[in-house]
Short mmCIF file of C-alpha atoms in Angstrom, two decimals:
data_model
loop_
_atom_site.label_atom_id
_atom_site.label_comp_id
_atom_site.label_asym_id
_atom_site.label_seq_id
_atom_site.Cartn_x
_atom_site.Cartn_y
_atom_site.Cartn_z
CA MET E 1 -10.83 -26.58 1.27
CA SER E 2 -7.34 -26.97 -0.16
CA GLU E 3 -5.38 -24.16 -1.73
CA LEU E 4 -5.25 -26.16 -4.96
CA ALA E 5 -9.03 -26.55 -5.05
CA VAL E 6 -9.55 -22.87 -4.36
CA SER E 7 -7.28 -21.85 -7.18
CA THR E 8 -8.58 -24.23 -9.87
CA ASP E 9 -12.19 -25.25 -9.21
CA GLN E 10 -14.91 -22.62 -9.32
CA SER E 11 -17.41 -25.06 -7.78
CA ASN E 12 -15.62 -24.69 -4.44
CA LEU E 13 -16.07 -20.91 -4.36
CA PRO E 14 -19.03 -19.24 -2.61
CA ASP E 15 -21.94 -18.00 -4.72
CA ILE E 16 -21.86 -14.20 -4.89
CA ARG E 17 -23.55 -11.46 -6.89
CA GLY E 18 -20.21 -10.30 -8.21
CA SER E 19 -17.84 -12.26 -10.42
CA TYR E 20 -14.76 -14.47 -10.41
CA ARG E 21 -11.85 -14.32 -12.82
CA PHE E 22 -9.33 -17.11 -13.20
CA ASP E 23 -5.65 -16.54 -14.03
CA ALA E 24 -6.31 -12.80 -13.93
CA ALA E 25 -3.37 -10.73 -15.19
CA LEU E 26 -1.85 -8.41 -12.58
CA GLY E 27 1.01 -6.77 -14.46
CA ALA E 28 -1.01 -4.10 -16.22
CA LYS E 29 -3.01 -3.26 -13.08
CA GLY E 30 -0.24 -2.47 -10.57
CA TRP E 31 1.78 0.72 -10.61
CA PHE E 32 5.07 -1.11 -11.22
CA LYS E 33 3.53 -2.87 -14.27
CA THR E 34 5.11 -6.20 -13.34
CA GLY E 35 3.99 -9.54 -12.00
CA GLY E 36 2.21 -12.77 -12.85
CA THR E 37 -1.45 -13.68 -12.57
CA ALA E 38 -3.89 -14.15 -9.71
CA ASP E 39 -5.07 -17.76 -9.50
CA VAL E 40 -8.56 -16.49 -8.68
CA MET E 41 -9.75 -12.89 -8.54
CA VAL E 42 -13.06 -12.18 -6.81
CA CYS E 43 -14.86 -8.94 -7.66
CA PRO E 44 -17.63 -8.41 -5.06
CA ASP E 45 -20.47 -6.03 -5.84
CA ASP E 46 -20.41 -4.35 -2.42
CA VAL E 47 -19.59 -4.88 1.25
CA ALA E 48 -22.44 -7.36 1.79
CA ASP E 49 -21.27 -9.38 -1.21
CA LEU E 50 -17.73 -9.43 0.16
CA GLN E 51 -19.13 -10.65 3.48
CA THR E 52 -20.89 -13.50 1.68
CA PHE E 53 -17.65 -14.49 0.00
CA LEU E 54 -15.62 -14.43 3.20
CA ALA E 55 -18.23 -16.40 5.14
CA GLY E 56 -17.95 -19.21 2.59
CA TYR E 57 -14.20 -19.11 1.94
CA ASP E 58 -11.61 -21.07 3.87
CA ALA E 59 -10.50 -18.71 6.66
CA VAL E 60 -6.91 -19.97 6.57
CA ALA E 61 -6.45 -20.20 2.79
CA PRO E 62 -4.38 -17.50 1.02
CA LEU E 63 -6.22 -14.22 0.54
CA HIS E 64 -4.91 -10.99 -0.98
CA ILE E 65 -6.46 -7.54 -1.38
CA PHE E 66 -6.03 -5.50 -4.55
CA GLY E 67 -6.92 -1.82 -4.52
CA VAL E 68 -4.95 -0.02 -7.23
CA GLY E 69 -1.63 -1.81 -6.68
CA SER E 70 0.21 1.37 -5.77
CA ASN E 71 2.63 0.04 -3.16
CA THR E 72 2.95 -3.64 -4.00
CA ILE E 73 5.31 -5.80 -5.99
CA PHE E 74 3.30 -8.71 -7.39
CA ARG E 75 5.82 -11.48 -7.87
CA ASP E 76 6.35 -13.09 -11.24
CA GLY E 77 4.91 -16.47 -10.22
CA GLY E 78 1.52 -14.93 -9.47
CA LEU E 79 -0.74 -14.80 -6.42
CA GLU E 80 -1.92 -18.04 -4.86
CA GLY E 81 -5.40 -18.54 -3.45
CA VAL E 82 -7.90 -15.72 -3.98
CA THR E 83 -7.30 -12.03 -4.64
CA VAL E 84 -10.09 -9.61 -3.74
CA LYS E 85 -10.47 -6.80 -6.28
CA LEU E 86 -12.49 -3.95 -4.81
CA GLY E 87 -14.86 -2.18 -7.20
CA ARG E 88 -17.02 0.90 -7.62
CA ALA E 89 -19.07 0.41 -4.45
CA PHE E 90 -15.90 0.87 -2.39
CA ASN E 91 -14.90 4.08 -4.20
CA THR E 92 -17.05 6.61 -2.35
CA ILE E 93 -16.35 9.95 -0.64
CA GLU E 94 -19.06 11.69 1.38
CA ILE E 95 -18.90 14.97 3.29
CA GLU E 96 -20.77 14.95 6.61
CA ASP E 97 -21.66 17.69 9.08
CA GLY E 98 -19.09 18.61 11.70
CA GLY E 99 -16.01 18.33 9.49
CA TYR E 100 -16.28 14.61 8.82
CA VAL E 101 -15.30 12.83 5.61
CA ARG E 102 -16.54 9.25 5.12
CA CYS E 103 -14.90 7.27 2.33
CA GLY E 104 -14.66 3.77 0.95
CA ALA E 105 -11.45 1.77 0.97
CA LEU E 106 -10.94 2.16 -2.79
CA ALA E 107 -11.14 5.97 -2.74
CA LEU E 108 -7.84 7.50 -3.84
CA ASP E 109 -6.07 9.45 -1.11
CA MET E 110 -5.64 12.36 -3.52
CA ASN E 111 -9.38 12.48 -4.22
CA VAL E 112 -10.19 12.50 -0.50
CA ALA E 113 -7.87 15.47 0.01
CA ASN E 114 -9.39 17.35 -2.92
CA LYS E 115 -13.00 16.76 -1.89
CA ALA E 116 -12.24 17.79 1.69
CA ALA E 117 -10.63 20.98 0.41
CA GLN E 118 -13.67 21.81 -1.71
CA ALA E 119 -15.84 21.42 1.39
CA GLY E 120 -13.57 23.61 3.51
CA ILE E 121 -12.35 20.74 5.70
CA GLY E 122 -8.72 21.11 6.69
CA GLY E 123 -6.28 18.58 8.09
CA LEU E 124 -6.51 16.11 5.21
CA SER E 125 -4.38 17.84 2.59
CA PHE E 126 -1.41 15.59 3.42
CA LEU E 127 -3.33 12.71 1.83
CA SER E 128 -2.69 14.31 -1.56
CA GLY E 129 0.96 13.37 -1.13
CA ILE E 130 0.24 9.67 -0.59
CA PRO E 131 -0.08 7.43 -3.65
CA GLY E 132 -2.79 4.82 -3.44
CA THR E 133 -6.09 4.23 -1.70
CA VAL E 134 -7.65 4.82 1.68
CA GLY E 135 -7.58 1.08 2.42
CA GLY E 136 -3.84 0.92 1.98
CA ALA E 137 -3.38 4.08 4.03
CA LEU E 138 -5.41 2.59 6.88
CA LYS E 139 -3.40 -0.61 6.82
CA MET E 140 0.02 1.03 7.16
CA ASN E 141 -0.75 4.34 8.89
CA ALA E 142 0.42 6.12 5.76
CA GLY E 143 1.79 9.60 6.10
CA ALA E 144 3.45 12.49 4.30
CA TYR E 145 4.71 15.98 5.06
CA GLY E 146 4.56 15.65 8.82
CA ARG E 147 1.14 14.03 9.21
CA GLU E 148 -0.17 10.46 9.36
CA VAL E 149 -3.53 8.73 9.10
CA VAL E 150 -3.62 8.37 12.88
CA ASN E 151 -3.75 12.18 13.21
CA THR E 152 -7.10 12.53 11.43
CA LEU E 153 -8.82 9.15 11.56
CA GLU E 154 -11.95 9.00 13.72
CA SER E 155 -12.99 5.38 13.14
CA LEU E 156 -13.04 2.70 10.47
CA LYS E 157 -14.97 -0.36 9.35
CA ALA E 158 -13.37 -3.64 8.41
CA LEU E 159 -14.24 -7.27 7.77
CA ASP E 160 -12.50 -10.15 9.47
CA ARG E 161 -11.78 -13.42 7.67
CA GLN E 162 -15.18 -14.80 8.65
CA GLY E 163 -16.95 -11.83 7.04
CA ASP E 164 -18.02 -10.15 10.28
CA LEU E 165 -18.26 -6.35 10.04
CA LEU E 166 -16.25 -4.55 12.74
CA THR E 167 -16.28 -0.88 13.70
CA LEU E 168 -12.89 0.06 15.13
CA SER E 169 -11.53 3.12 16.88
CA VAL E 170 -8.08 4.58 16.31
CA ASP E 171 -6.98 3.02 19.61
CA ASP E 172 -8.08 -0.41 18.36
CA MET E 173 -5.57 -0.14 15.52
CA HIS E 174 -2.53 0.38 17.79
CA TYR E 175 -0.92 2.53 15.13
CA SER E 176 2.79 3.23 15.05
CA TYR E 177 5.10 4.46 12.31
CA ARG E 178 3.89 2.82 9.07
CA HIS E 179 2.26 -0.02 10.98
CA SER E 180 -1.03 -1.18 12.46
CA ALA E 181 -1.28 -4.16 14.79
CA PRO E 182 -4.42 -5.85 13.35
CA GLY E 183 -3.90 -4.61 9.80
CA GLN E 184 -2.70 -7.89 8.34
CA GLU E 185 -5.84 -9.75 9.43
CA LEU E 186 -8.55 -7.30 8.34
CA LEU E 187 -10.12 -6.18 5.07
CA PHE E 188 -10.77 -2.46 5.37
CA VAL E 189 -13.97 -1.19 3.76
CA GLU E 190 -14.57 2.33 5.11
CA ALA E 191 -12.90 5.20 6.98
CA LEU E 192 -14.27 8.21 8.82
CA PHE E 193 -11.88 11.14 8.98
CA LYS E 194 -12.30 14.24 11.14
CA GLY E 195 -10.98 17.58 9.95
CA HIS E 196 -11.40 21.21 10.90
CA ALA E 197 -12.90 24.27 9.25
CA ALA E 198 -10.58 26.04 6.81
CA ALA E 199 -10.80 28.26 3.75
CA PRO E 200 -11.09 26.17 0.55
CA ASP E 201 -8.68 28.46 -1.32
CA ASP E 202 -6.05 27.98 1.38
CA LEU E 203 -6.50 24.22 1.24
CA ARG E 204 -6.25 24.13 -2.55
CA ALA E 205 -3.03 26.14 -2.29
CA GLU E 206 -1.71 23.67 0.29
CA ILE E 207 -2.47 20.74 -2.01
CA ALA E 208 -0.85 22.52 -4.95
CA GLU E 209 2.29 23.07 -2.87
CA ILE E 210 2.42 19.39 -1.94
CA LYS E 211 2.00 18.44 -5.59
CA GLN E 212 4.86 20.72 -6.60
CA LYS E 213 7.12 19.31 -3.90
CA ARG E 214 6.40 15.79 -5.09
CA GLU E 215 7.05 16.66 -8.72
CA ASN E 216 10.34 18.31 -7.78
CA SER E 217 11.64 15.52 -5.57
CA GLN E 218 10.00 12.24 -6.59
CA PRO E 219 9.83 10.21 -9.83
CA ILE E 220 6.03 10.37 -9.88
CA LYS E 221 5.80 10.10 -13.68
CA GLU E 222 7.66 6.77 -13.70
CA LYS E 223 6.41 3.24 -13.07
CA THR E 224 6.93 3.32 -9.32
CA GLY E 225 5.19 2.54 -6.06
CA GLY E 226 6.11 5.25 -3.60
CA SER E 227 8.67 5.00 -0.81
CA THR E 228 10.49 1.67 -0.86
CA PHE E 229 11.64 1.53 2.76
CA ALA E 230 10.41 3.00 6.03
CA ASN E 231 12.74 5.47 7.71
CA PRO E 232 14.69 4.02 10.65
CA SER E 233 13.72 5.26 14.09
CA ALA E 234 15.77 7.85 15.94
CA GLU E 235 16.90 5.13 18.35
CA GLU E 236 18.13 2.93 15.50
CA LEU E 237 20.04 5.80 13.93
CA GLU E 238 21.63 6.79 17.23
CA SER E 239 22.71 3.20 17.82
CA ALA E 240 24.48 3.31 14.46
CA GLY E 241 26.19 6.59 15.34
CA LEU E 242 24.15 8.60 12.84
CA ALA E 243 22.20 11.82 13.12
CA THR E 244 18.52 11.27 13.83
CA ASP E 245 17.44 13.09 10.66
CA TRP E 246 18.91 10.45 8.36
CA GLY E 247 16.08 8.97 6.30
CA ALA E 248 16.19 5.77 4.28
CA TRP E 249 17.09 7.72 1.13
CA ARG E 250 20.23 9.10 2.75
CA LEU E 251 21.36 5.67 3.87
CA ILE E 252 20.86 4.34 0.35
CA ASP E 253 22.71 7.32 -1.10
CA ALA E 254 25.59 6.72 1.30
CA VAL E 255 26.09 3.17 0.02
CA GLY E 256 26.09 4.14 -3.65
CA GLY E 257 22.49 3.24 -4.33
CA ARG E 258 21.45 6.35 -6.23
CA GLY E 259 21.03 5.39 -9.88
CA HIS E 260 21.90 1.71 -9.26
CA LYS E 261 20.20 -0.74 -11.62
CA ILE E 262 19.46 -4.45 -11.64
CA GLY E 263 17.88 -5.55 -14.89
CA GLY E 264 15.15 -3.06 -15.69
CA ALA E 265 14.80 -1.89 -12.07
CA GLN E 266 16.51 1.25 -10.80
CA MET E 267 16.88 3.40 -7.70
CA PRO E 268 16.38 6.68 -9.60
CA GLU E 269 18.69 9.66 -9.45
CA LYS E 270 15.80 11.90 -8.44
CA HIS E 271 14.99 10.09 -5.18
CA CYS E 272 16.82 6.94 -4.16
CA ASN E 273 14.20 5.65 -1.72
CA PHE E 274 11.99 4.95 -4.71
CA MET E 275 12.30 2.13 -7.20
CA ILE E 276 11.25 2.45 -10.80
CA ASN E 277 10.59 0.06 -13.64
CA THR E 278 12.56 1.60 -16.49
CA GLY E 279 10.50 -0.41 -18.96
CA THR E 280 11.79 -3.99 -18.89
CA ALA E 281 11.88 -4.83 -15.17
CA THR E 282 10.47 -8.02 -13.75
CA ALA E 283 9.11 -8.16 -10.24
CA PHE E 284 12.22 -10.17 -9.39
CA ASP E 285 14.46 -7.35 -10.66
CA LEU E 286 12.69 -4.91 -8.34
CA GLU E 287 12.90 -7.17 -5.32
CA CYS E 288 16.55 -8.01 -6.01
CA LEU E 289 17.33 -4.30 -6.19
CA GLY E 290 15.59 -3.61 -2.91
CA GLU E 291 17.37 -6.47 -1.17
CA GLU E 292 20.71 -5.27 -2.55
CA MET E 293 20.10 -1.87 -0.94
CA ARG E 294 19.15 -3.54 2.35
CA ARG E 295 22.32 -5.65 2.25
CA ARG E 296 24.57 -2.66 1.58
CA VAL E 297 23.02 -0.55 4.33
CA PHE E 298 23.26 -3.42 6.81
CA GLU E 299 26.89 -4.11 5.98
CA LYS E 300 27.93 -0.46 6.31
CA PHE E 301 25.71 0.77 9.15
CA GLY E 302 24.31 -2.33 10.86
CA LEU E 303 20.77 -1.09 10.18
CA LYS E 304 17.99 -3.27 8.78
CA LEU E 305 15.83 -1.28 6.40
CA ARG E 306 12.18 -2.34 6.58
CA TRP E 307 10.24 -2.69 3.37
CA GLU E 308 7.40 -0.19 2.99
CA ILE E 309 6.54 -1.66 -0.41
CA ARG E 310 4.69 -4.95 0.02
CA ARG E 311 5.84 -8.05 -1.87
CA GLN E 312 3.17 -10.63 -2.55
CA GLY E 313 2.87 -13.95 -4.31
CA ARG E 314 5.13 -16.71 -5.57
CA TYR E 315 8.51 -16.52 -7.18
CA ALA E 316 8.63 -17.79 -10.75
CA GLU E 317 10.45 -21.01 -11.56
CA GLY E 318 14.17 -20.56 -11.06
CA GLN E 319 13.82 -17.51 -8.80
CA ALA E 320 15.14 -18.09 -5.27
CA PRO E 321 13.55 -16.38 -2.25
CA LEU E 322 15.32 -13.14 -1.41
CA ASP E 323 14.08 -11.95 1.94
CA ASN E 324 15.77 -14.30 4.39
CA TRP E 325 19.40 -13.25 4.22
CA ILE E 326 19.18 -10.52 6.85
CA ASP E 327 16.26 -11.34 9.16
#
């Protein structure tokens, strides 16, 4: 099955109970509010329906996953191949005996934290500080305020490109800082978290404190996608002659990035490891801005900032690729 056939001819797509959308707009759906269209968007009814789709879809053709678009720049030329849009069946949160919380990949991290708090399950409040969904958090070992997914995850379920359902342990994921080894090849559908007993009032207070910290330090009311770059490791910072507590924001600040704009994209004054769409940004503006920060940091400190925001899709006509100047 060719990529062209997949993106233009519905007769080549597997029969499912859900639906397909062609040339589906992405701009209004992602948190940056930018980007082109998805050639084909598949909306499966549930996990079994997604398995049916994967079993009948070319295992090497382009495939993208769309949760809520919280940490992704969808490029202006759109997404090739097929984009999977998870729906209601993946947005579940269930409390189980023994301090367990089972949730679907589309469940918002904030909602998982809140429901765990209501049930008196501690250890998950940090999720309230992570924008996006459980699926995205599983993929990148998301973290905030001193904790990461790896600290509370018991197991997860995922589909491979053939549609086979896998149950994986934390060890299977080989998690490291903002990374999982098999994450790029799997479609996450469910997570099982393990917490500990705690007073609901204390947990609600903890979540409220995290919310206040975010409001005070991050541009959460803007069109943004969370942290732009991962923090360099202590070893990388030491090799550059810097203190090990220097985060990506401080490196960007040190090269004059705070407040810098390209088109409608800006590294905001409030927190310069975020990018915001001030209202007129294209996806290309955002990516150009990020690459400009990477270039400046590399030239001054010899450090290569790693994107935490994903960039997906094609560049529009006349837009040159940006991500090969440093790597």
